[in-house]
CSV table of C-alpha atoms and ligand atoms in Angstrom, one decimal:
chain,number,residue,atom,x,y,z
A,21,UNK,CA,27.1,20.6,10.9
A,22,UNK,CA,23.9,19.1,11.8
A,23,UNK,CA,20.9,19.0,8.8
A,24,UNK,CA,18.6,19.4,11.6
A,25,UNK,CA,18.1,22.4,13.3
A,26,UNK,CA,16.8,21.4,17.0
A,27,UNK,CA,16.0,24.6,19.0
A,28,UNK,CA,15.6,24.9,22.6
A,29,UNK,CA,11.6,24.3,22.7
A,30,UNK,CA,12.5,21.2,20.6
A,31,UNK,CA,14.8,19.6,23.0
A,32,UNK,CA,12.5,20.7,26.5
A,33,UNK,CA,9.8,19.0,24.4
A,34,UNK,CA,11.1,16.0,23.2
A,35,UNK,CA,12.2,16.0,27.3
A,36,UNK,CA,8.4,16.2,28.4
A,37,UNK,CA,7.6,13.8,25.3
A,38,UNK,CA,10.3,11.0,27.0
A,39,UNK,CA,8.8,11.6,30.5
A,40,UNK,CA,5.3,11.4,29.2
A,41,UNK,CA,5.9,8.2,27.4
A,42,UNK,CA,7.9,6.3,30.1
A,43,UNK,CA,4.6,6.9,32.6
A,44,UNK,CA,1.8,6.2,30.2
A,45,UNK,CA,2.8,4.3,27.4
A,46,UNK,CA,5.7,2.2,27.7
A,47,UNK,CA,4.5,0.5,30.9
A,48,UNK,CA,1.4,-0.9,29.3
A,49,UNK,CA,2.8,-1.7,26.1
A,50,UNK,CA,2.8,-5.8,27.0
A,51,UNK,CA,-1.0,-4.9,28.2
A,52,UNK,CA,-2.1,-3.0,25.0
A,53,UNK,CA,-0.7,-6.1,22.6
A,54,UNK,CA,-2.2,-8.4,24.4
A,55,UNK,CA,-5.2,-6.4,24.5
A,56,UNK,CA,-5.1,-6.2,20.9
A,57,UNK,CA,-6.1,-2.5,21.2
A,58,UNK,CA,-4.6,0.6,23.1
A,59,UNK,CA,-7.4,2.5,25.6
A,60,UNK,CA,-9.0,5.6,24.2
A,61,UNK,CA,-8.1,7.2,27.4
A,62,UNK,CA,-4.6,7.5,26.4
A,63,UNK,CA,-5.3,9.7,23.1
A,64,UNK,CA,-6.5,12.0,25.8
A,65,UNK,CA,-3.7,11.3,27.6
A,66,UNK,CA,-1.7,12.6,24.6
A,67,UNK,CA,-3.6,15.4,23.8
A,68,UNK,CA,-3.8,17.1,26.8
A,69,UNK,CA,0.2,16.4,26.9
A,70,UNK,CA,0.3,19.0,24.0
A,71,UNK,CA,1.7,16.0,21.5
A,72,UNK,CA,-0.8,15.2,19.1
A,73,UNK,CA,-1.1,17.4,16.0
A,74,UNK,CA,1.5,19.7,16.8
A,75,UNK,CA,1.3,21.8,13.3
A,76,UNK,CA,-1.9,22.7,13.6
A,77,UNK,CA,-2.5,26.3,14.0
A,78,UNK,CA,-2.9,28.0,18.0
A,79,UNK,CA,-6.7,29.0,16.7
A,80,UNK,CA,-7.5,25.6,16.6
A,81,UNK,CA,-5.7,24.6,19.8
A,82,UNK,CA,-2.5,23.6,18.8
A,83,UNK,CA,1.0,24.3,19.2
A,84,UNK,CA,1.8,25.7,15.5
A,85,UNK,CA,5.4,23.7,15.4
A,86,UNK,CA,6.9,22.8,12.6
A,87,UNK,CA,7.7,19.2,11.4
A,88,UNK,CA,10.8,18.8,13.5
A,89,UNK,CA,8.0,18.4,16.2
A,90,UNK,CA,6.4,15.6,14.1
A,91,UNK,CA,9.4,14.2,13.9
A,92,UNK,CA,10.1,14.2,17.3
A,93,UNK,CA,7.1,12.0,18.4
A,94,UNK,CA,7.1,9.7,15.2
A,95,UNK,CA,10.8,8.8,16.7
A,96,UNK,CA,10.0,8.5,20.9
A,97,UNK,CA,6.7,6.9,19.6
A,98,UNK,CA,8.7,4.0,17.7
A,99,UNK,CA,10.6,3.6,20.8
A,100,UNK,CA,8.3,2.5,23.3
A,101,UNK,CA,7.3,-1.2,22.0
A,102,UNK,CA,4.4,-0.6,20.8
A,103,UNK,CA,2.1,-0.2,17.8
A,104,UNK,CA,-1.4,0.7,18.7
A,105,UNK,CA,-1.2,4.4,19.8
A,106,UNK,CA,-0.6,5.4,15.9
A,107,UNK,CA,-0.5,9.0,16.7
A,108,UNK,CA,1.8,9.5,13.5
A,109,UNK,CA,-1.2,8.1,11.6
A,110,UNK,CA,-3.3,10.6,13.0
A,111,UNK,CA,-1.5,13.7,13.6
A,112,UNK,CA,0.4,13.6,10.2
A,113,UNK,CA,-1.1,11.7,7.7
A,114,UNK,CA,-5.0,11.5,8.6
A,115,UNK,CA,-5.8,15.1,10.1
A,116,UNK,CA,-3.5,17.2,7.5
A,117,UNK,CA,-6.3,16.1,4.8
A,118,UNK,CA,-8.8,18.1,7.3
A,119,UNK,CA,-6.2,20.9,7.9
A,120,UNK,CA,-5.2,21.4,4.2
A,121,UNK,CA,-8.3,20.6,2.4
A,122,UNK,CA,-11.5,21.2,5.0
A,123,UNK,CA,-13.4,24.2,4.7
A,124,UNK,CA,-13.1,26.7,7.7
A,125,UNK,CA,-16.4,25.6,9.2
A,126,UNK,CA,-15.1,21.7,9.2
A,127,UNK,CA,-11.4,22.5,10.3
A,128,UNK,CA,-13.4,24.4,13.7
A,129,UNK,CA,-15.6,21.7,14.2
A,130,UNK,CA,-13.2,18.8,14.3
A,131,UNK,CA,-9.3,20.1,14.7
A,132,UNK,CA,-9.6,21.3,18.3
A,133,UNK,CA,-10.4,18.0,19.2
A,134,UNK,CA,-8.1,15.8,16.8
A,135,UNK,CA,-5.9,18.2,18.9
A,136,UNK,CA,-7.1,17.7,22.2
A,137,UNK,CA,-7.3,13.6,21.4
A,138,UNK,CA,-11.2,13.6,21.7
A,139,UNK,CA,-11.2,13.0,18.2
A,140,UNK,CA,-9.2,10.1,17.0
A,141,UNK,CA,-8.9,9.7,13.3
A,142,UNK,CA,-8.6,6.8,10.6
A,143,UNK,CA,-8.1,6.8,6.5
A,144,UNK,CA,-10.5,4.5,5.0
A,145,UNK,CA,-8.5,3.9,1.3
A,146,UNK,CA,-8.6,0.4,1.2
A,147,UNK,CA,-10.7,-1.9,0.2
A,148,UNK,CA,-11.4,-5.8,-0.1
A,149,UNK,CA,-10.8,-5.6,-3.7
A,150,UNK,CA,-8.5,-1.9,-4.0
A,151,UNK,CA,-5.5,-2.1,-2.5
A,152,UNK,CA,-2.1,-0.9,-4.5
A,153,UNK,CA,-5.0,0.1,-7.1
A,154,UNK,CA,-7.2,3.2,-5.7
A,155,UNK,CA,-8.3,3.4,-9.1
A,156,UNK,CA,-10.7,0.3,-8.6
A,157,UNK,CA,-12.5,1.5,-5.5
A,158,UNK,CA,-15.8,0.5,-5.3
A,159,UNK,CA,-17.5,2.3,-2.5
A,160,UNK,CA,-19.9,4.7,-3.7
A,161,UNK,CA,-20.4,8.6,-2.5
A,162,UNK,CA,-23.6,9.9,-4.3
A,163,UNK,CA,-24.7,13.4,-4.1
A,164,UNK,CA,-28.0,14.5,-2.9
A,165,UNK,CA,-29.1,17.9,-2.3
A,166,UNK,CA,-27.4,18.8,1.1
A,167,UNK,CA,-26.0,15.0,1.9
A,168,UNK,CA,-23.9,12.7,0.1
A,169,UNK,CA,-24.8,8.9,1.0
A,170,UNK,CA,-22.0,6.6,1.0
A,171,UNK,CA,-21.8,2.8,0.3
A,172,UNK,CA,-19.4,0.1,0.2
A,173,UNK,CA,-16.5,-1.3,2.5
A,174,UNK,CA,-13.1,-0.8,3.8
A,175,UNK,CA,-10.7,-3.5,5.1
A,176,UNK,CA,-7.7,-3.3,7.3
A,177,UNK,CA,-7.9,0.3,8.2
A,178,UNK,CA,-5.7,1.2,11.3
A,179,UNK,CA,-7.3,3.2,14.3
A,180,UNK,CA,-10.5,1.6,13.0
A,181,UNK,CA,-12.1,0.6,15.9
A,182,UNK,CA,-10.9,3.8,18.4
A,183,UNK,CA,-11.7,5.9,15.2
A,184,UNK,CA,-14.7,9.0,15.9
A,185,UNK,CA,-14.1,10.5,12.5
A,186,UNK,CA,-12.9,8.8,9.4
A,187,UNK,CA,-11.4,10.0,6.0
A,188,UNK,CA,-13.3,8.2,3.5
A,189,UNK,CA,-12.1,7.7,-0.3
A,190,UNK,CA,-15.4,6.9,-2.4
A,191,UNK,CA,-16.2,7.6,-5.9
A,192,UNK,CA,-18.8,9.0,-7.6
A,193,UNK,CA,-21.0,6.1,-9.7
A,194,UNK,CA,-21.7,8.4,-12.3
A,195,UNK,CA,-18.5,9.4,-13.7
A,196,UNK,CA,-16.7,6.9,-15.8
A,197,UNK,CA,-12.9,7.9,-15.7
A,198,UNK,CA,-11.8,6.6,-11.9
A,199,UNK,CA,-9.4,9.4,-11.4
A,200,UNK,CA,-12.2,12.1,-11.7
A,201,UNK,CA,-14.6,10.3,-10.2
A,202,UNK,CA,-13.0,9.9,-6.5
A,203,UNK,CA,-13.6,12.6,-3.7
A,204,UNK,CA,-12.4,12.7,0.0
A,205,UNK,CA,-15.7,12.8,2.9
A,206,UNK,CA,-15.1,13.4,6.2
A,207,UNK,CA,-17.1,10.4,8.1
A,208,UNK,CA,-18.0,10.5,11.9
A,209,UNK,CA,-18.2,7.0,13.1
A,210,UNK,CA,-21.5,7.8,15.1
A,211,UNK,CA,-23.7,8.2,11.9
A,212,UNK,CA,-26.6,5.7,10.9
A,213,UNK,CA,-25.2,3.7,8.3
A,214,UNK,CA,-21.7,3.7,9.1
A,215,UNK,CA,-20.5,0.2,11.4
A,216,UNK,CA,-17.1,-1.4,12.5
A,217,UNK,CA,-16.8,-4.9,11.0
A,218,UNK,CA,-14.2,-7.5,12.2
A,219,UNK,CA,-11.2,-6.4,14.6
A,220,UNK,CA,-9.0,-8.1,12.3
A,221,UNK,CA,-5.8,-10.5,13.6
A,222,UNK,CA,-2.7,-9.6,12.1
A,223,UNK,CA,1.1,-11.4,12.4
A,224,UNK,CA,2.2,-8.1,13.8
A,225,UNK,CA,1.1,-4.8,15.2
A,226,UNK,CA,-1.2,-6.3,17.8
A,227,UNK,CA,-2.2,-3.3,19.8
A,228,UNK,CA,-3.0,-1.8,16.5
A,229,UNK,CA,-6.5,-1.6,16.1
A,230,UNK,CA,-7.1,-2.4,12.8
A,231,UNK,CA,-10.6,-2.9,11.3
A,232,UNK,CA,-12.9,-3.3,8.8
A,233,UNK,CA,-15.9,-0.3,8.0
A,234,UNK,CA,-18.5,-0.6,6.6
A,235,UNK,CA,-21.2,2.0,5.0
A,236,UNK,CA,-24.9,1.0,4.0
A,237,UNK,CA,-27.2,4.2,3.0
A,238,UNK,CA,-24.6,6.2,5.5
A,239,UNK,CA,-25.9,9.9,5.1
A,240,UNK,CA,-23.6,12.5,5.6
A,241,UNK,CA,-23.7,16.5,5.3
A,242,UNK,CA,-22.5,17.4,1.7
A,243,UNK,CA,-20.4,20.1,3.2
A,244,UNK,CA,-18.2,17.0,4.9
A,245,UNK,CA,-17.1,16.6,1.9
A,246,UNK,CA,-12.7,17.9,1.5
A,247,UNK,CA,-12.0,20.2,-1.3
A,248,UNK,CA,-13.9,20.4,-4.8
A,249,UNK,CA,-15.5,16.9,-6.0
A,250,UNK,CA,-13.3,14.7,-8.0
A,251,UNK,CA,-10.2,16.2,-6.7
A,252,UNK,CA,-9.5,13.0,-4.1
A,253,UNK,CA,-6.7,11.4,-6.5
A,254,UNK,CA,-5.0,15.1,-6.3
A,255,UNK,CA,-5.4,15.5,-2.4
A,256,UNK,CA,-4.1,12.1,-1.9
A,257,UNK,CA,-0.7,12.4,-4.2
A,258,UNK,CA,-0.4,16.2,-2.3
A,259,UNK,CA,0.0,14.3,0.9
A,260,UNK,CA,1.4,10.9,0.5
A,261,UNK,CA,5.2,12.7,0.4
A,262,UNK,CA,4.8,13.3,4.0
A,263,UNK,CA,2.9,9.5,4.6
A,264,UNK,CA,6.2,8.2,2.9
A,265,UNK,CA,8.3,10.1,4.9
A,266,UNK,CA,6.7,9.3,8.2
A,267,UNK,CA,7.2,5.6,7.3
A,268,UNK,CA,10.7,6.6,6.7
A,269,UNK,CA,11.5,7.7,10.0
A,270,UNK,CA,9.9,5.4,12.0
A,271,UNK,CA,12.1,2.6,9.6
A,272,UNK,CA,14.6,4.2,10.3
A,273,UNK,CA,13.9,4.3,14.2
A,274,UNK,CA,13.0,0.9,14.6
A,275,UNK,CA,15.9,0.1,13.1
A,276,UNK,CA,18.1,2.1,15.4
A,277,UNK,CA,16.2,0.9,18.4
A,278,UNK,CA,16.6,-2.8,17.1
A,279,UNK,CA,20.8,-2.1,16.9
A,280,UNK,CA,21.1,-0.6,20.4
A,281,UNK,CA,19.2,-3.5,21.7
A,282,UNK,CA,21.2,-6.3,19.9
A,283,UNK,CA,24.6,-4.6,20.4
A,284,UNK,CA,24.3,-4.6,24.3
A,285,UNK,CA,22.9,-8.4,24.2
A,286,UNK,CA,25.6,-9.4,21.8
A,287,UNK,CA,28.3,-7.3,24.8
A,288,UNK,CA,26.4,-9.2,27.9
A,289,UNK,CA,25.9,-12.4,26.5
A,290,UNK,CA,28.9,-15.1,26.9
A,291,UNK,CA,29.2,-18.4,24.8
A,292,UNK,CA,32.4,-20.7,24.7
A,293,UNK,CA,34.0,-18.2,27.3
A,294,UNK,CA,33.4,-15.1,25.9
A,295,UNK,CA,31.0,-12.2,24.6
A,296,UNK,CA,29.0,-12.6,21.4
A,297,UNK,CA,30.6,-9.2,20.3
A,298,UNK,CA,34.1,-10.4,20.6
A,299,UNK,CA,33.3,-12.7,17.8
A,300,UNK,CA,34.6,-11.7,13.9
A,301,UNK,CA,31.8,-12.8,12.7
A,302,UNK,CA,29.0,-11.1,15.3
A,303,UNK,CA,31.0,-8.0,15.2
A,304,UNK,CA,31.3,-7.8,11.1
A,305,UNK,CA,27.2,-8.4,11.4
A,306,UNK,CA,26.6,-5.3,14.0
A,307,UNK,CA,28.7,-3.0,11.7
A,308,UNK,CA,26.9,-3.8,8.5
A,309,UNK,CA,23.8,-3.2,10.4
A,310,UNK,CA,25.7,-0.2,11.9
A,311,UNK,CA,26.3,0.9,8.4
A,312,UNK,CA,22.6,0.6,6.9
A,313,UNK,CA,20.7,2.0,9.9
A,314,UNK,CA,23.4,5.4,9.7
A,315,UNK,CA,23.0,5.9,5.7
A,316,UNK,CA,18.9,5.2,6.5
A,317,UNK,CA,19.6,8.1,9.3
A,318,UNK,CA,21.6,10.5,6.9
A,319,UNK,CA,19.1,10.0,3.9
A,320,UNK,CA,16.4,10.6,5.8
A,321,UNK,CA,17.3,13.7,7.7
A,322,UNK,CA,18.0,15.0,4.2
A,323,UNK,CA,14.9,14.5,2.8
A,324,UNK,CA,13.2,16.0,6.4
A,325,UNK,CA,15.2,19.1,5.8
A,326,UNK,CA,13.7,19.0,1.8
A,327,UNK,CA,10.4,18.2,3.2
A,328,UNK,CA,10.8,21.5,5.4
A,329,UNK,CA,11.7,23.7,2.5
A,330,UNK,CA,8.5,22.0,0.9
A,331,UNK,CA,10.9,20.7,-2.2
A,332,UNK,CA,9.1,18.4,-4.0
A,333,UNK,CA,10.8,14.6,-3.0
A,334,UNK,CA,8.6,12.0,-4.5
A,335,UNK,CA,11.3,10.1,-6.0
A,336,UNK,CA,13.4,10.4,-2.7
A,337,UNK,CA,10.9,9.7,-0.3
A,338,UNK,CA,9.3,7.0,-2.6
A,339,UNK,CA,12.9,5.7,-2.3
A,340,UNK,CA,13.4,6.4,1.3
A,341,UNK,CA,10.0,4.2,2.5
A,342,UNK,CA,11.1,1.2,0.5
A,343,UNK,CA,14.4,1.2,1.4
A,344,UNK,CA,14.0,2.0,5.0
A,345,UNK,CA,11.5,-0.8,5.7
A,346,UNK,CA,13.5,-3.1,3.9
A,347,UNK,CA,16.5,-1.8,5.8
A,348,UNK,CA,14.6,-2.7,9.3
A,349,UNK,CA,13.9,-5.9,7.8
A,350,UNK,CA,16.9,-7.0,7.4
A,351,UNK,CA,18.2,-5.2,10.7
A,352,UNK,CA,15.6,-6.9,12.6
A,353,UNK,CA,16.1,-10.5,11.0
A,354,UNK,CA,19.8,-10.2,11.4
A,355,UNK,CA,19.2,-9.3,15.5
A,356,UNK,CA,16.4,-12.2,15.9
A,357,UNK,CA,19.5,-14.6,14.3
A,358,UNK,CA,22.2,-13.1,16.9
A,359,UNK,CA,19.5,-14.1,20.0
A,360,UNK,CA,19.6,-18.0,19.1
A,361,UNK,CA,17.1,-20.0,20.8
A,362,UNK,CA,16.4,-16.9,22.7
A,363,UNK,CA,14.9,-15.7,20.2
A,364,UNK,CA,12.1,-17.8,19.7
A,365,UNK,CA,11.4,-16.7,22.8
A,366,UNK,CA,8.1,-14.3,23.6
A,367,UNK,CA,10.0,-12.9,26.0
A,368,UNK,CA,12.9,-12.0,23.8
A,369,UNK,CA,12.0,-8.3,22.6
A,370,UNK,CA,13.0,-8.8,18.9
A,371,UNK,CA,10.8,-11.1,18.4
A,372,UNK,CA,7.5,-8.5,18.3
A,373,UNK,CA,10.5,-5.8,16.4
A,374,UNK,CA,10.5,-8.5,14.1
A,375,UNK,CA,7.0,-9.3,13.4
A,376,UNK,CA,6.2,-5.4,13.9
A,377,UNK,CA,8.9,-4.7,10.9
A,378,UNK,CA,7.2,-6.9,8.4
A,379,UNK,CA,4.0,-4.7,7.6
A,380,UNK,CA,5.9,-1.4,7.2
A,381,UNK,CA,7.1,-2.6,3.6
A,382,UNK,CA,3.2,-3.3,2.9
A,383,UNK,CA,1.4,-0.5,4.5
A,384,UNK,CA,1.8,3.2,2.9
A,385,UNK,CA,2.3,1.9,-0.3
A,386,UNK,CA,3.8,-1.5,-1.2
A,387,UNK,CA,7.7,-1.2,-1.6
A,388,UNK,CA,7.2,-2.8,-5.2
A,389,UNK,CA,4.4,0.3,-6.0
A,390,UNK,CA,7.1,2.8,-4.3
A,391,UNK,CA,9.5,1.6,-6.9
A,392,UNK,CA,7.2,2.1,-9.7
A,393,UNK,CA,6.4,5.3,-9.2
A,394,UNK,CA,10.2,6.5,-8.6
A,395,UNK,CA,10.6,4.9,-11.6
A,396,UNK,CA,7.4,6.7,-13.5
A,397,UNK,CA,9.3,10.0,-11.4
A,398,UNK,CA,12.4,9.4,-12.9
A,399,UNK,CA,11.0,9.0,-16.6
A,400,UNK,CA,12.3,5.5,-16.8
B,10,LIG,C1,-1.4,-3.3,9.3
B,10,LIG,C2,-2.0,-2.6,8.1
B,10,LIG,C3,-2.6,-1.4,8.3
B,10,LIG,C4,-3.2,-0.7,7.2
B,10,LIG,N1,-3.8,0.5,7.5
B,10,LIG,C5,-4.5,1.1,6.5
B,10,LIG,C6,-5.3,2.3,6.7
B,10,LIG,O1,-5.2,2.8,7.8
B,10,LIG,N2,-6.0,2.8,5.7
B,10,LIG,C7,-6.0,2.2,4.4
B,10,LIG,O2,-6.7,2.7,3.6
B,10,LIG,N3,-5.3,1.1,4.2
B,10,LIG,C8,-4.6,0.5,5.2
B,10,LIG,N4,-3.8,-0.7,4.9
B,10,LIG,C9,-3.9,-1.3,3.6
B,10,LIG,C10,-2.6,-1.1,2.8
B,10,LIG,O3,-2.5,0.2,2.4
B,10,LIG,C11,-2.7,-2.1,1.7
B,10,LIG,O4,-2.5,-3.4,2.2
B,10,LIG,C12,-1.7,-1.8,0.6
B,10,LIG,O5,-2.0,-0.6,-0.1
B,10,LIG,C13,-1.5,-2.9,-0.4
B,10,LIG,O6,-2.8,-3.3,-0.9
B,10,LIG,P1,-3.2,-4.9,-0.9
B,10,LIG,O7,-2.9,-5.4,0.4
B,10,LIG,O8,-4.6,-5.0,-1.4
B,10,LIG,O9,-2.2,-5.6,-1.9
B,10,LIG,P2,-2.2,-5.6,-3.5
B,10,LIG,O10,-2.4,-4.2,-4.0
B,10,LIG,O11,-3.2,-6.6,-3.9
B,10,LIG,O12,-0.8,-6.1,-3.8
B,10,LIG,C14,-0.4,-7.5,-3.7
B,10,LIG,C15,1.0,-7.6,-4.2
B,10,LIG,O13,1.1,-7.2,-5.5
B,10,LIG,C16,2.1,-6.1,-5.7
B,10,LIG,N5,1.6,-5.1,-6.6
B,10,LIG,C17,0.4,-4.6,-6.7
B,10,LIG,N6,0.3,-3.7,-7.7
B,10,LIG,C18,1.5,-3.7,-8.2
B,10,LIG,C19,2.1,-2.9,-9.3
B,10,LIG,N7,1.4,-2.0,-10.0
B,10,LIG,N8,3.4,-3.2,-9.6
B,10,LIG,C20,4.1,-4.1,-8.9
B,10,LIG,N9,3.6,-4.8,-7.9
B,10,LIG,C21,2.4,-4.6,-7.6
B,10,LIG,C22,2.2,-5.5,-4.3
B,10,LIG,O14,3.4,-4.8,-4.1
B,10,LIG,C23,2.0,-6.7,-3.4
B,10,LIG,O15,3.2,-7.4,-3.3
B,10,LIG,C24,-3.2,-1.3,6.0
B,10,LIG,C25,-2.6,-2.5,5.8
B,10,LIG,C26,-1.9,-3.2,6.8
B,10,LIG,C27,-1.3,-4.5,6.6
């Protein structure tokens, strides 16, 4: 019996999702990483396709779907070779905040378009010195009257430089105890005081836009502010179960994608006489990474059924996002090995899944912070 329950509009839509992809994104995937940066015109692109923020509600101009949807485009987005259109970032880790927490006047203002894909979203958590440790955040939100002016920087912040509106963590001077003092603001990239720093060069990811912000006197409506002061820490643990599993499945994915690839090489390619795969040793490498990327695949779908009965699955998924990006890892390492001197080779396709793979174990949560708070889970 399958875990996942896949209905009709599911399939036609993962369908128009393929065909979508295949004309205007997979074609232009060399482009974007060489680019460094994927055209705004293509959020549009997405939008108007009806594949960006599929939960949100019809008022708001979406489709209402449920997370199988989500799941749908995390997984045909991993496939097409690039990085830079993070519409998982967006549509189910970044906008939720606004959905969830935003008051109704905010959630009218900017869902239609985070919808539509006029609005493209970032989360600015990270800073030059608060990484694994939100606690020590240093930018600044102080309340005045009717605005809130923010101050301080973030560093390596995906979508930074396509981003029109930006989820900001900053804390509140005033109040000594960190996890009090930290509120979620809602942050449109056009206001004085807010500017893009350096479009920063990473060892993978290329078409990902990843930035640095910065915010100097940057004055914002108080009412831009999500949910009651001081309750940021609360907001963020309330959605980093689905961050983790979004991480999960595109591990997962990658990982699958990586296989089919190496298996057909490993068939086509000859040495000494023969095909790769008719070797012991290549064939006893393809089923171990057979093995790990179809327990990835079963643990996962488990926890997306969980997920969908909102059972709480911190310890899982906190499980799931290290082990899965550690799983690709070793998936993708293992391929790059199989293609020889091929594989130092631009051209060879594992080469970007391998440099790709290597942030997923940092971002979201390091893999060594997923295992301590399993652990804290678990009362160990
Ligand atoms: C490509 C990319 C995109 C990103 N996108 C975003 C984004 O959109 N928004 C955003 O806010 N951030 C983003 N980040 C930042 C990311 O979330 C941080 O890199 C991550 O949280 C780790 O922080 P750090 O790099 O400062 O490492 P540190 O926290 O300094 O950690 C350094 C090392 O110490 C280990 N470590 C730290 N604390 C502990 C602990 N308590 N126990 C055990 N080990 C520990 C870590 O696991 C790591 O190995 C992105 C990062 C990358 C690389």
């Amino acid at each position: 019996m399958e875990i996942l329950n896949y209905t009709e509009a599911h399939n036609s839509f993962r369908e128009r999702l393929q065909a979508f992809l295949a004309a205007e994104v997979t074609p232009f995937a060399d482009q974007w990483e060489a680019d460094k940066i994927v055209p705004k015109s293509v959020w549009q692109k997405m939008g108007r396709g009806g594949f960006l923020c599929t939960d949100i509600a019809p008022e708001y101009g979406g489709l209402g779907g449920d997370f199988l949807y989500s799941l749908i485009v995390a997984e045909e987005m991993t496939l097409t070779r690039q990085t830079g259109l993070a519409t998982p970032l967006h549509s189910d880790i970044v906008v939720p905040y606004i959905n969830s927490f935003g008051s109704e006047e905010l959630k009218k203002k900017y869902l239609p378009g985070c919808v539509s894909g006029d609005i493209v979203t970032a989360v600015g958590m990270t800073e030059p010195g608060a990484g694994s440790d939100l606690a020590s955040i240093a930018t600044t939100a102080v309340e005045e009257g009717d605005e809130v002016v923010i101050d301080g920087s973030k560093t390596f912040i995906s979508n930074g430089l396509n981003a029109d509106l930006v989820v900001v963590a900053a804390k509140d001077p005033a109040i000594e105890n960190p996890y009090e003092a930290l509120s979620l603001y809602v942050v449109e990239t056009q206001t004085p005081g807010f500017s893009t720093g350096r479009h920063l060069e990473k060892m993978g990811m290329w078409s990902q836009d990843t930035a640095e912000l910065f915010f100097s006197k940057c004055r914002i409506p108080r009412k831009n502010r999500l949910g009651e002061k001081g309750m940021g820490f609360l907001m963020l643990m309330d959605k980093l179960q689905q961050e983790r599993l979004m991480c999960a499945i595109m591990g997962v994915t990658g990982a699958e994608r990586i296989l089919h690839w190496i298996t057909d090489y490993c068939k086509q390619t000859s040495t000494s006489g023969k095909s790769l795969s008719k070797s012991q040793a290549v064939q006893f490498a393809l089923v171990e990474m057979a093995t790990d990327v179809k327990l990835g695949r079963t643990f996962v779908e488990k926890l997306i059924a969980d997920h969908m009965e909102k059972k709480e699955i911190i310890v899982e998924t906190s499980m799931a996002k290290y082990w899965t990006t550690e799983m690709l890892n070793r998936v993708a390492n293992r391929a790059l090995d199989l293609c020889g001197q091929f594989g130092m080779s631009e051209k060879c396709p594992m080469v970007r899944a391998w440099r790709d793979a290597k942030i997923m174990t940092i971002f979201a949560g390091t893999n060594e912070v997923m295992k301590n708070i399993a652990a804290k889970f678990m009362g160990l």
